[in-house]
Coordinates of C-alpha atoms in Angstrom, one line a residue:
X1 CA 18.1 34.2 3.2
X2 CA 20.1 31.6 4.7
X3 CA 20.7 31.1 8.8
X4 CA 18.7 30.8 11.4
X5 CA 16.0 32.9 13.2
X6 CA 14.9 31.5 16.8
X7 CA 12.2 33.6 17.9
X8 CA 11.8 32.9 22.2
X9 CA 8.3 33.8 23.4
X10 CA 7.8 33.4 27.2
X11 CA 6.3 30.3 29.2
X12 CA 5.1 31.8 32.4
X13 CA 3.5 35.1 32.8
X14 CA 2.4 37.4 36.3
X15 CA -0.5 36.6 38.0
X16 CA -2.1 40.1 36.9
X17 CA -5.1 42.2 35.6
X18 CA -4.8 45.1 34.3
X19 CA -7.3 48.3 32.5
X20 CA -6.1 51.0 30.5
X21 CA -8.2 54.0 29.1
X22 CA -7.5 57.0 26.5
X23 CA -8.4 59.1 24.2
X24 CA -11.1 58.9 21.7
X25 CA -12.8 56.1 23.1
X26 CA -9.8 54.0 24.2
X27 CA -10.3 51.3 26.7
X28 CA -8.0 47.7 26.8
X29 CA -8.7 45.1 29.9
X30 CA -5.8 42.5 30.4
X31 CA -5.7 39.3 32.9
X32 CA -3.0 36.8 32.5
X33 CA -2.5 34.3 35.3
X34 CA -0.1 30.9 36.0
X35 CA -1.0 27.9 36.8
X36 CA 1.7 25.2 37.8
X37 CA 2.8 24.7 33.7
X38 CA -0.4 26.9 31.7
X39 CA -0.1 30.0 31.6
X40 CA -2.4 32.2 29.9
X41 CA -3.2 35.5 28.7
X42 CA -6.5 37.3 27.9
X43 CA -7.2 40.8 26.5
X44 CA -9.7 42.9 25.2
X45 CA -9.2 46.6 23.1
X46 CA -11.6 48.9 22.1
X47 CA -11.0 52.1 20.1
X48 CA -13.6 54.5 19.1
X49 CA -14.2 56.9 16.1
X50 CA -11.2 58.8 15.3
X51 CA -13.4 61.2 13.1
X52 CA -11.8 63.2 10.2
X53 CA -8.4 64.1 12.0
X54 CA -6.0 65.6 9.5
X55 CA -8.4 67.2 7.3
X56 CA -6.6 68.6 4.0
X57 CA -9.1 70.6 2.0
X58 CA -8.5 70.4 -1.5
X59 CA -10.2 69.2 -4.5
X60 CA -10.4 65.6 -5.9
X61 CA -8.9 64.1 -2.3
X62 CA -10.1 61.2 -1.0
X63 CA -10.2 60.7 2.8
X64 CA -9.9 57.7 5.4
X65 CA -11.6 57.9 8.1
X66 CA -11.3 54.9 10.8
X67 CA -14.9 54.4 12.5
X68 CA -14.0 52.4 15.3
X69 CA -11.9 48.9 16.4
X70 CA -12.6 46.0 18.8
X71 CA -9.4 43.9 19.7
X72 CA -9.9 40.1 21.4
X73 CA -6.6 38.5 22.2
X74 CA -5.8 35.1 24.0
X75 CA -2.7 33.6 23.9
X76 CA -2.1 30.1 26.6
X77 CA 1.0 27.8 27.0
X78 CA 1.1 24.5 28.6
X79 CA 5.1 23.7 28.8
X80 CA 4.0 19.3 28.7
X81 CA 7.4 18.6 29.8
X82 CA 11.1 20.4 30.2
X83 CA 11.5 19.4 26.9
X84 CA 8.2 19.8 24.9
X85 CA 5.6 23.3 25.2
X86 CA 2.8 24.1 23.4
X87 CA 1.5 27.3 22.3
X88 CA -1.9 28.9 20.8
X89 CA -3.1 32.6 20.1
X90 CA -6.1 33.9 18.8
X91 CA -6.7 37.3 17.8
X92 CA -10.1 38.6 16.2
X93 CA -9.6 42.5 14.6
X94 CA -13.3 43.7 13.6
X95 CA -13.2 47.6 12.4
X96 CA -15.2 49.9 10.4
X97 CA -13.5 52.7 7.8
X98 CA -14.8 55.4 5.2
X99 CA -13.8 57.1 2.6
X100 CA -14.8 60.5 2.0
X101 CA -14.4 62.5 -1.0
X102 CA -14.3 65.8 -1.9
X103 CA -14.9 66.9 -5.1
X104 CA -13.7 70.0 -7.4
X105 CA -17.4 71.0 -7.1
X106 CA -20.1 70.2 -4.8
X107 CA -20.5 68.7 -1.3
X108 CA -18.3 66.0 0.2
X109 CA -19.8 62.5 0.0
X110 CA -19.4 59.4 1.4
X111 CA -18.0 57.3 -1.2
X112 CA -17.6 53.9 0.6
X113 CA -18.0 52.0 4.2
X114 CA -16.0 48.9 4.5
X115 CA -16.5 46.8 7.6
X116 CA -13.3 44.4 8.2
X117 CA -13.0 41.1 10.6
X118 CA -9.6 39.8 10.7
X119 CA -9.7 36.0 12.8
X120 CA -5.7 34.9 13.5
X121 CA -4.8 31.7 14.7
X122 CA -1.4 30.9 15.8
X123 CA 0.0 27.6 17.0
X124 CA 3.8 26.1 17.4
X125 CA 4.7 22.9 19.3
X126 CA 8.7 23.0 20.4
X127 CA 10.4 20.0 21.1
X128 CA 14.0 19.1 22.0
X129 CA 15.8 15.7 22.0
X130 CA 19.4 16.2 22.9
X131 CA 20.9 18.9 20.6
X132 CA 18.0 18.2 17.9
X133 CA 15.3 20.7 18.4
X134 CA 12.1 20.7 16.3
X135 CA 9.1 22.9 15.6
X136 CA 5.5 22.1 14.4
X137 CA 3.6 25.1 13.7
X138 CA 0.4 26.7 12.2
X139 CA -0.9 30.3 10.9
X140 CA -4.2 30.7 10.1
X141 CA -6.2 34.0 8.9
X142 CA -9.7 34.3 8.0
X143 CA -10.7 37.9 6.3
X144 CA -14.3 38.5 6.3
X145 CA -14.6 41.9 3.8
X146 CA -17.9 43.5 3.1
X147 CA -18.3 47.2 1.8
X148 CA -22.2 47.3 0.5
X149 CA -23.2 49.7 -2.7
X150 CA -23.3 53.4 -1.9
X151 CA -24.5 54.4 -5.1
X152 CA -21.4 56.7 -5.4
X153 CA -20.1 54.1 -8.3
X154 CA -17.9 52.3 -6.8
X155 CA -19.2 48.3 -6.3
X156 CA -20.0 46.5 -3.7
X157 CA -17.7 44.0 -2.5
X158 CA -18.3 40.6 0.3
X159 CA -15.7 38.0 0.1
X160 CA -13.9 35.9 2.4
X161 CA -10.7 35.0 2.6
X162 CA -8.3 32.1 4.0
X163 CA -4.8 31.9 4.3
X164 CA -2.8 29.3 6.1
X165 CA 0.3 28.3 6.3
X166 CA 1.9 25.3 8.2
X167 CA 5.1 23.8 8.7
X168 CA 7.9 21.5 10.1
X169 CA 11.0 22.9 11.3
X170 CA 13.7 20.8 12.1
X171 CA 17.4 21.8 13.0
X172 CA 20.8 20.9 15.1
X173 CA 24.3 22.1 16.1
X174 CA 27.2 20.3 17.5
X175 CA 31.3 21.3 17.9
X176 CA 34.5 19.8 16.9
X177 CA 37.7 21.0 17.1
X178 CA 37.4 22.5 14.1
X179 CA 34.7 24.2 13.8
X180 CA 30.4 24.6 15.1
X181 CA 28.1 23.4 12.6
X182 CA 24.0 24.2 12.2
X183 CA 22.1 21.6 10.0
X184 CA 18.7 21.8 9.5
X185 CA 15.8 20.5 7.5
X186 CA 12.0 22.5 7.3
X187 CA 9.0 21.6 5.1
X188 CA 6.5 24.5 5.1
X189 CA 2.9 24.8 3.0
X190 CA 1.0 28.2 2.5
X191 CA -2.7 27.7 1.2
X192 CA -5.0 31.2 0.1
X193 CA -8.6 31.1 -1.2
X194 CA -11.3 33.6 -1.5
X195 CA -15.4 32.8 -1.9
X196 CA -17.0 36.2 -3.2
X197 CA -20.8 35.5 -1.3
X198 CA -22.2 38.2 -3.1
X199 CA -25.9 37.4 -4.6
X200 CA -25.5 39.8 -7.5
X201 CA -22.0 38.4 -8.7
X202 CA -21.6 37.7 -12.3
X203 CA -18.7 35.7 -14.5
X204 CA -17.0 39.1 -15.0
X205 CA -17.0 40.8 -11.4
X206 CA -16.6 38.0 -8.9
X207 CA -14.1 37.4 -6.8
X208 CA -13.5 33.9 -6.2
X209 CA -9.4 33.0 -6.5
X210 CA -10.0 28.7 -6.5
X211 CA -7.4 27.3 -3.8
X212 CA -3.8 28.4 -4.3
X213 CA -1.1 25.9 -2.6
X214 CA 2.3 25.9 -2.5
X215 CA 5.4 23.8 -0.8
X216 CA 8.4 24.3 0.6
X217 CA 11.4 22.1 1.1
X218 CA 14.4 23.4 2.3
X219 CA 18.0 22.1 3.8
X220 CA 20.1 24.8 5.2
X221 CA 23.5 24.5 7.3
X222 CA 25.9 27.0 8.8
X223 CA 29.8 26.6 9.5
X224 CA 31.9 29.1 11.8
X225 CA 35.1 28.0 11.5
X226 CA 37.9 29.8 13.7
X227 CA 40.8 31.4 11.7
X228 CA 42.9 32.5 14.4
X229 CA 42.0 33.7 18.4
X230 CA 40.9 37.1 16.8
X231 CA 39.0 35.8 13.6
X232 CA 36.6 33.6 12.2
X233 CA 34.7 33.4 8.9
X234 CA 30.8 31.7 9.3
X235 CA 29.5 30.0 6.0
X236 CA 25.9 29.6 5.5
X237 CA 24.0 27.8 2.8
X238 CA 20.1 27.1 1.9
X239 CA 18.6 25.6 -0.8
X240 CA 15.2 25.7 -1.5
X241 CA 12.5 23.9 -3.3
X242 CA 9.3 25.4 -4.4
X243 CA 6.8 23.5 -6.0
X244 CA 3.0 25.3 -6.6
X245 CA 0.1 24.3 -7.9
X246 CA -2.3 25.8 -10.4
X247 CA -0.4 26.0 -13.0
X248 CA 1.9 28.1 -11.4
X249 CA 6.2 28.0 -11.8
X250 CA 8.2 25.9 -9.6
X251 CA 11.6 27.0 -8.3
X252 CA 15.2 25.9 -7.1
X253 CA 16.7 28.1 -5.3
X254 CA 20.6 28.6 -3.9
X255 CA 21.6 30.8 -1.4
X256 CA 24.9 31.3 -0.1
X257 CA 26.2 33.8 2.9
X258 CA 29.8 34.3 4.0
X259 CA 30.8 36.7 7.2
X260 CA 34.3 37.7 8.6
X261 CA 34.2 38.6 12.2
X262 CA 37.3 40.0 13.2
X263 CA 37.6 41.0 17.1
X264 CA 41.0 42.7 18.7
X265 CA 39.7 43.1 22.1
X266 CA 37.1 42.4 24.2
X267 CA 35.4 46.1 23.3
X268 CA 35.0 46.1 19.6
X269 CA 34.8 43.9 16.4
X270 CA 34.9 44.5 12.6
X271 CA 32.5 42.5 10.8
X272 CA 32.2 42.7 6.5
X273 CA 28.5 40.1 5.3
X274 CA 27.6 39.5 2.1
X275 CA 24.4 37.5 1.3
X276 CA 22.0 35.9 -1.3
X277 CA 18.3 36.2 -0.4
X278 CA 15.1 34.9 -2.0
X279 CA 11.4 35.2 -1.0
X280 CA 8.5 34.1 -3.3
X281 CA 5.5 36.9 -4.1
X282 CA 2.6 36.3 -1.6
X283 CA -0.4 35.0 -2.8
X284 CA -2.7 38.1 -1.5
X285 CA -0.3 40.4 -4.1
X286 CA -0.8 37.8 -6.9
X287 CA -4.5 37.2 -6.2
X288 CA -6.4 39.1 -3.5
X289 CA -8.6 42.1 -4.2
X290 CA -10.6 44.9 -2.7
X291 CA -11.6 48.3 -3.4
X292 CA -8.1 49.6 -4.0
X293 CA -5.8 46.6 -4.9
X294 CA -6.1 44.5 -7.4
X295 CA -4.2 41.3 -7.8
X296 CA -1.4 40.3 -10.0
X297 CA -0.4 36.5 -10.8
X298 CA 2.1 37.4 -13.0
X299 CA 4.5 38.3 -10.0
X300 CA 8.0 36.3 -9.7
X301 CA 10.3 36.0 -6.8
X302 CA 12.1 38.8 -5.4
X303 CA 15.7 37.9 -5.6
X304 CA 19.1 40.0 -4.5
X305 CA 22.1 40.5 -3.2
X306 CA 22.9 42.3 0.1
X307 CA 26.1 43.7 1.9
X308 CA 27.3 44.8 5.2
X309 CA 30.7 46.3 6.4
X310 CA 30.5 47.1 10.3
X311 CA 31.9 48.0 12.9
X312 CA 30.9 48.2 17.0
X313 CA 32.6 48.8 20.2
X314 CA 30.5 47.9 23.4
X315 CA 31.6 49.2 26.8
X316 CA 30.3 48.9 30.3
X317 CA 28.2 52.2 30.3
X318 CA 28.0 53.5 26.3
X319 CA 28.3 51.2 22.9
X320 CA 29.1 52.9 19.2
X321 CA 28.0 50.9 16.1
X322 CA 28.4 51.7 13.0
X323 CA 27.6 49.8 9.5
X324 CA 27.7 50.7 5.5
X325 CA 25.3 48.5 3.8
X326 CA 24.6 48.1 0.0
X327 CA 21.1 46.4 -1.6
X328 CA 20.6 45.2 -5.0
X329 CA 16.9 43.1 -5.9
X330 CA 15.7 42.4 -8.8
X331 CA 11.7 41.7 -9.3
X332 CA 11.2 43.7 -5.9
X333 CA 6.9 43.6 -5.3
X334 CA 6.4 46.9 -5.3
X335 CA 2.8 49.0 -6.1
X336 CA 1.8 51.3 -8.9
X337 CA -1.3 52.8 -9.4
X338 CA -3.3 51.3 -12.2
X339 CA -6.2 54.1 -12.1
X340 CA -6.4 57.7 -11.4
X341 CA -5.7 60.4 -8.6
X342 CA -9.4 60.7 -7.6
X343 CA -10.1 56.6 -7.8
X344 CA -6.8 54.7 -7.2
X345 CA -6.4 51.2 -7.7
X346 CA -3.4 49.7 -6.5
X347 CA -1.2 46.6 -8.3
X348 CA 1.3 44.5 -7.7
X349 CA 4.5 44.7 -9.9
X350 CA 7.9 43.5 -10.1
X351 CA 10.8 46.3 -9.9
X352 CA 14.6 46.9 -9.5
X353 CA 15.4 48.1 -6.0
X354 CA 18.8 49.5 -4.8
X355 CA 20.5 51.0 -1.6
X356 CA 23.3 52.1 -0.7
X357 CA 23.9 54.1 3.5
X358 CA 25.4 54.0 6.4
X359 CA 24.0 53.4 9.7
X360 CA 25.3 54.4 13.3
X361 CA 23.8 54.1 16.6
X362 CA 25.5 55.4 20.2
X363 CA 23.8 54.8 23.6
X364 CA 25.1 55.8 27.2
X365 CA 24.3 55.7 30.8
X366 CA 24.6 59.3 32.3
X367 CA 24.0 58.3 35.5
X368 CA 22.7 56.0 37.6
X369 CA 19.1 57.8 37.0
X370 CA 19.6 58.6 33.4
X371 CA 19.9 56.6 29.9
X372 CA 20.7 58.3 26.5
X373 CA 20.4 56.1 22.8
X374 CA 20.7 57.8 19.5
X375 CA 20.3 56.5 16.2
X376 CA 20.5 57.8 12.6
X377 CA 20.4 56.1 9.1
X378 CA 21.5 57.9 5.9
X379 CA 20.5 56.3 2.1
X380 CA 19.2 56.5 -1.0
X381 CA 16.4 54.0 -1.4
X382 CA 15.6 53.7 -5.1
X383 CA 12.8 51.5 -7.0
X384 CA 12.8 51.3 -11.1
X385 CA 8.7 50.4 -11.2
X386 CA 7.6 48.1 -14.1
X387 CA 4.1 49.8 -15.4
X388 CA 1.7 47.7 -16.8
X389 CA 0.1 50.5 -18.3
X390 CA 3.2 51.2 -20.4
X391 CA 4.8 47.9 -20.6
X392 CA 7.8 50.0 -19.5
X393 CA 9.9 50.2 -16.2
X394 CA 9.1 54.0 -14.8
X395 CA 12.7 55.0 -14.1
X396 CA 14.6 55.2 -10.6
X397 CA 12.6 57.1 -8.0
X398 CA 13.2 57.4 -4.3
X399 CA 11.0 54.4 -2.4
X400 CA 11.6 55.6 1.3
X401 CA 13.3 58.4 3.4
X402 CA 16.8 59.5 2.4
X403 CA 17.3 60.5 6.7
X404 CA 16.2 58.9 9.9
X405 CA 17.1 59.9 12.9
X406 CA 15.7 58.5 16.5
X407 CA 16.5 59.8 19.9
X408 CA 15.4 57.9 23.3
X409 CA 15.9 59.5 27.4
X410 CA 15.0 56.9 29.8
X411 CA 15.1 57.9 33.7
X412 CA 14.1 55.7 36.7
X413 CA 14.9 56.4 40.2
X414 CA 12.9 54.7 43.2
X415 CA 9.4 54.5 42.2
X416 CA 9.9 56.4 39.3
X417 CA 10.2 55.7 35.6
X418 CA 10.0 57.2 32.2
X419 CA 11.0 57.6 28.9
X420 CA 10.6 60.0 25.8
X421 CA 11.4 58.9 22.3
X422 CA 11.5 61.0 19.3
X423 CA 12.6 59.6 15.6
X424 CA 12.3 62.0 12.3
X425 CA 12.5 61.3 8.9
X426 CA 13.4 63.9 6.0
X427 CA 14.0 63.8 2.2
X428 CA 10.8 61.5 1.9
X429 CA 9.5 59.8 -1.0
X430 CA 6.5 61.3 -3.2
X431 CA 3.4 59.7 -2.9
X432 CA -0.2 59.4 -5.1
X433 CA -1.4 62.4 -3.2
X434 CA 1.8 63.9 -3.0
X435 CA 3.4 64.2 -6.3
X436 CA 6.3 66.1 -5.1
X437 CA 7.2 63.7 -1.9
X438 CA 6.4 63.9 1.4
X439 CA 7.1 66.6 4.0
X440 CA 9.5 66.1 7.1
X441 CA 8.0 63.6 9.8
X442 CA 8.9 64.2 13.5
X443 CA 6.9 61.9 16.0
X444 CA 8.0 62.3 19.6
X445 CA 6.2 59.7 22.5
X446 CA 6.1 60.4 26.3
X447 CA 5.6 57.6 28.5
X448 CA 5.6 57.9 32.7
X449 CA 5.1 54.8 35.3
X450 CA 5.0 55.2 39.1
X451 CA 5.3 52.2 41.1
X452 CA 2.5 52.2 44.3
X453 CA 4.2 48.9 45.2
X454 CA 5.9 45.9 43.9
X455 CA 2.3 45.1 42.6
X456 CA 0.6 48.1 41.6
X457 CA 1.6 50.4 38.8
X458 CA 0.0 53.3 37.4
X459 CA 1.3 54.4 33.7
X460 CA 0.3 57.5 31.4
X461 CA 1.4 57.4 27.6
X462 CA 1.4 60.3 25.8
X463 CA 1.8 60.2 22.0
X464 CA 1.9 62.8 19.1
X465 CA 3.5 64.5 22.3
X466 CA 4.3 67.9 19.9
X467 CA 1.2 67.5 18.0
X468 CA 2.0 67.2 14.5
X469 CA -0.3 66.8 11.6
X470 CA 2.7 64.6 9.8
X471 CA 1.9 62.1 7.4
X472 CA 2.6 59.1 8.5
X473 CA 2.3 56.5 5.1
X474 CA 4.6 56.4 2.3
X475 CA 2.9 54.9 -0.9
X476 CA -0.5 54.6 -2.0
X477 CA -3.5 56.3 0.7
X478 CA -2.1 59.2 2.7
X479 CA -2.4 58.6 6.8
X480 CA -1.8 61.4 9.0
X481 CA -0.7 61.0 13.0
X482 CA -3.5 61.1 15.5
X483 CA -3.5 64.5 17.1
X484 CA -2.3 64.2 20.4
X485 CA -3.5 61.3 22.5
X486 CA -3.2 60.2 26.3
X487 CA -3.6 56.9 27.7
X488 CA -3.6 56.0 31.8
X489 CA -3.4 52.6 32.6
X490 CA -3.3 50.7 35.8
X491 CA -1.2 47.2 36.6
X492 CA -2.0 44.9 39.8
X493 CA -0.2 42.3 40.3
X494 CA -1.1 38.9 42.8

């Protein structure tokens, strides 16, 4: 994709604490505080065992159950100077889930318990030098997966995993006469490995994947070049350098972008985008493993072409924006099931994915108290799956909902505030445990907030707010929604 994404995270925060509390064994503590040019941010979630909600009785179905969650979070910024800030976050996810069968015959059983410790690092240094701005930064994960032997068949596993990536990010825009310009120049590396620590580990089970690296180098510029005092046509252009090692492929890649913007009057503008994008397979699809994915290195890029016709028309109190868009990709990553109903194993595989619908989306104030935004998407996702099994592409099927619709009331008068969001999705796509798609989902949230002060705020959230048992995935394991949950929280401010 070519252009330019500049994602803006805040430098200061409120002096605050804060403690919310909920259903099934909810509780999250939060305390940010600024000092002079750090600022920092500290939080703590726990969530307890959700149990067997959304229980579906039948034979040969395998059930997720989630057995409990503990969230750390910490996140500090020191701006050095007006023109330099750094920033670091850590997150550590530990979690516990089963799965339960039931068989055609006989008592349910536990089949497996996998325990899960997800460590994040995050780090980006911004600097600015006149109208150059540059980015260091830094992703780090560190997976430590265990699931011990049940007996039930299915093996243990204890591996851990590393992924990292790391980069250089470098970019700048000036004006002429005739036009503004974007240049820029990034160098980015993404490392993965996996050490399988079992004892019992043989030449033909392990799971060790040796050190995977790969490089990117890329030079990318953007031109938006005036046509007249109502139009102007943008130009963007990448290109790319991949280089892996391993014994893996390189690649050069080109990717172009053109966009007319055309706007009459101040209101409303007529846009028509057309676009080249690229993205190489990650390495945990070509390599990584667990009890139901398995790894492909035979993946390629994903490559495509994608188009936009639009149109919007922004007023002071309600906006109208609407947009036909078309998708074409070839080697899409997409997953097929490479075992059976009862014991799934997920793969990787290169497909054909296509799109073609029309988005619109209206919002208006209805009075000074009251807010309105609607939203509705209609398409026909499609995926043509290659099957390993078959050596054969599977033949178009729907890969996501046909309809979408989302609907969103917010009110605040005085001390008062709320909001209620609803978003439903219909003509779904079938699924391993649903061979003949997915029912309708409808998932409406309730959210309330009463300001004590300008410091203290008490919130309630209420979510699953109709209690539905909807299924909330679309592919491989089969989630359902939470039944309905409430969580009251408390803000103080300093």
């Amino acid at each position: 994709l070519s252009g330019v994404i500049n994602i803006i995270t805040k430098k200061t925060v409120p002096n605050s604490i804060a403690a919310e509390t909920g259903s099934y064994g909810y509780n999250r503590q939060t305390i940010s505080f600024q000092a002079d040019k750090l600022s920092v941010t500290v939080a703590r979630q726990k969530d307890g065992d959700t149990g067997q909600w959304g229980w579906q009785n039948k034979p040969n179905y395998t059930y997720t159950a989630f057995r409990g969650d503990t969230k750390d979070f910490l996140r500090w910024t020191w701006k050095i100077s007006d023109k330099i800030s750094f920033t670091h976050q850590y997150d550590q996810d530990d979690y516990w889930t089963d799965r339960v069968v039931i068989p055609a015959s006989g008592p349910q059983r536990l089949q497996e318990s996998t325990h899960i410790i997800d460590s994040t690092n995050r780090a980006f240094l911004e600097m600015q030098n006149g109208i150059v701005k540059s980015k260091l930064y830094y992703n780090g994960l560190v997976r430590d997966y265990s699931k011990p032997y049940l007996g039930s068949g299915a093996s243990d596993l204890n591996t851990k995993t590393y992924a990292q990536t790391y980069g250089w990010d470098n970019q700048t825009n000036w004006k002429t006469p005739f036009a503004e310009y974007l240049l820029g120049l990034s160098w980015q590396k993404e490392t993965y490995e996996v050490n399988d620590r079992r004892a019992t580990q043989t030449p033909t089970n392990h799971n060790n994947v040796p050190l995977k690296q790969r490089d990117y180098y890329s030079v990318f510029g953007q031109i938006t070049r005036p046509l007249s005092d109502t139009t102007k046509v943008i130009v963007g252009l990448r290109q790319e350098f991949i280089q892996q090692q391993g014994n893996l492929n390189n690649y050069s890649e080109f990717s172009p972008q053109i966009q007319f913007l055309f706007t009459p009057t101040n209101e409303q503008s007529w846009y028509i985008n057309a676009a080249r994008a690229f993205r190489m397979p990650k390495f945990s699809a070509m390599f990584g493993n667990s009890t139901l994915v398995s790894g492909n290195p035979d993946l390629i890029p994903e490559s495509g072409y994608t188009y936009e016709l639009g149109w919007k028309k922004i007023r002071k109190n309600d906006s109208l924006k609407l947009a036909l868009f078309k998708m074409d990709y070839d080697n899409y990553t997409s997953w097929t099931n490479t075992g059976t109903t009862a014991n799934p194993l997920y793969r990787a595989a290169n497909s054909q994915f296509r799109n073609f619908g029309l988005e619109a989306e209206y919002s208006r104030a209805l009075s000074k108290e009251w807010a309105l935004n609607l939203g509705m998407t209609l398409s026909n996702p499609e995926s043509n799956t290659y099957e390993p099994k078959t050596s054969k592409y599977s033949g178009w099927d729907l890969y996501g909902a046909k309809f979408q619709a989302n609907v969103g009331l917010n009110y605040k008068k005085g001390k008062w505030s709320g909001a209620i969001t609803a978003m439903f999705q219909g003509n779904r796509e079938k699924s391993t445990d649903y061979p003949d798609g997915l029912s309708s989902l409808l998932t409406a949230n309730l959210s309330l907030a009463y300001d004590f002060s300008p410091y203290t705020r008490l919130t309630l959230r209420v979510e699953n707010l109709l209690d539905r048992n909807d299924i909330l995935s679309s592919s491989s394991v089969s989630y359902p929604m939470l039944p309905r949950t409430y969580y009251l929280g408390l803000t103080q401010k300093f």
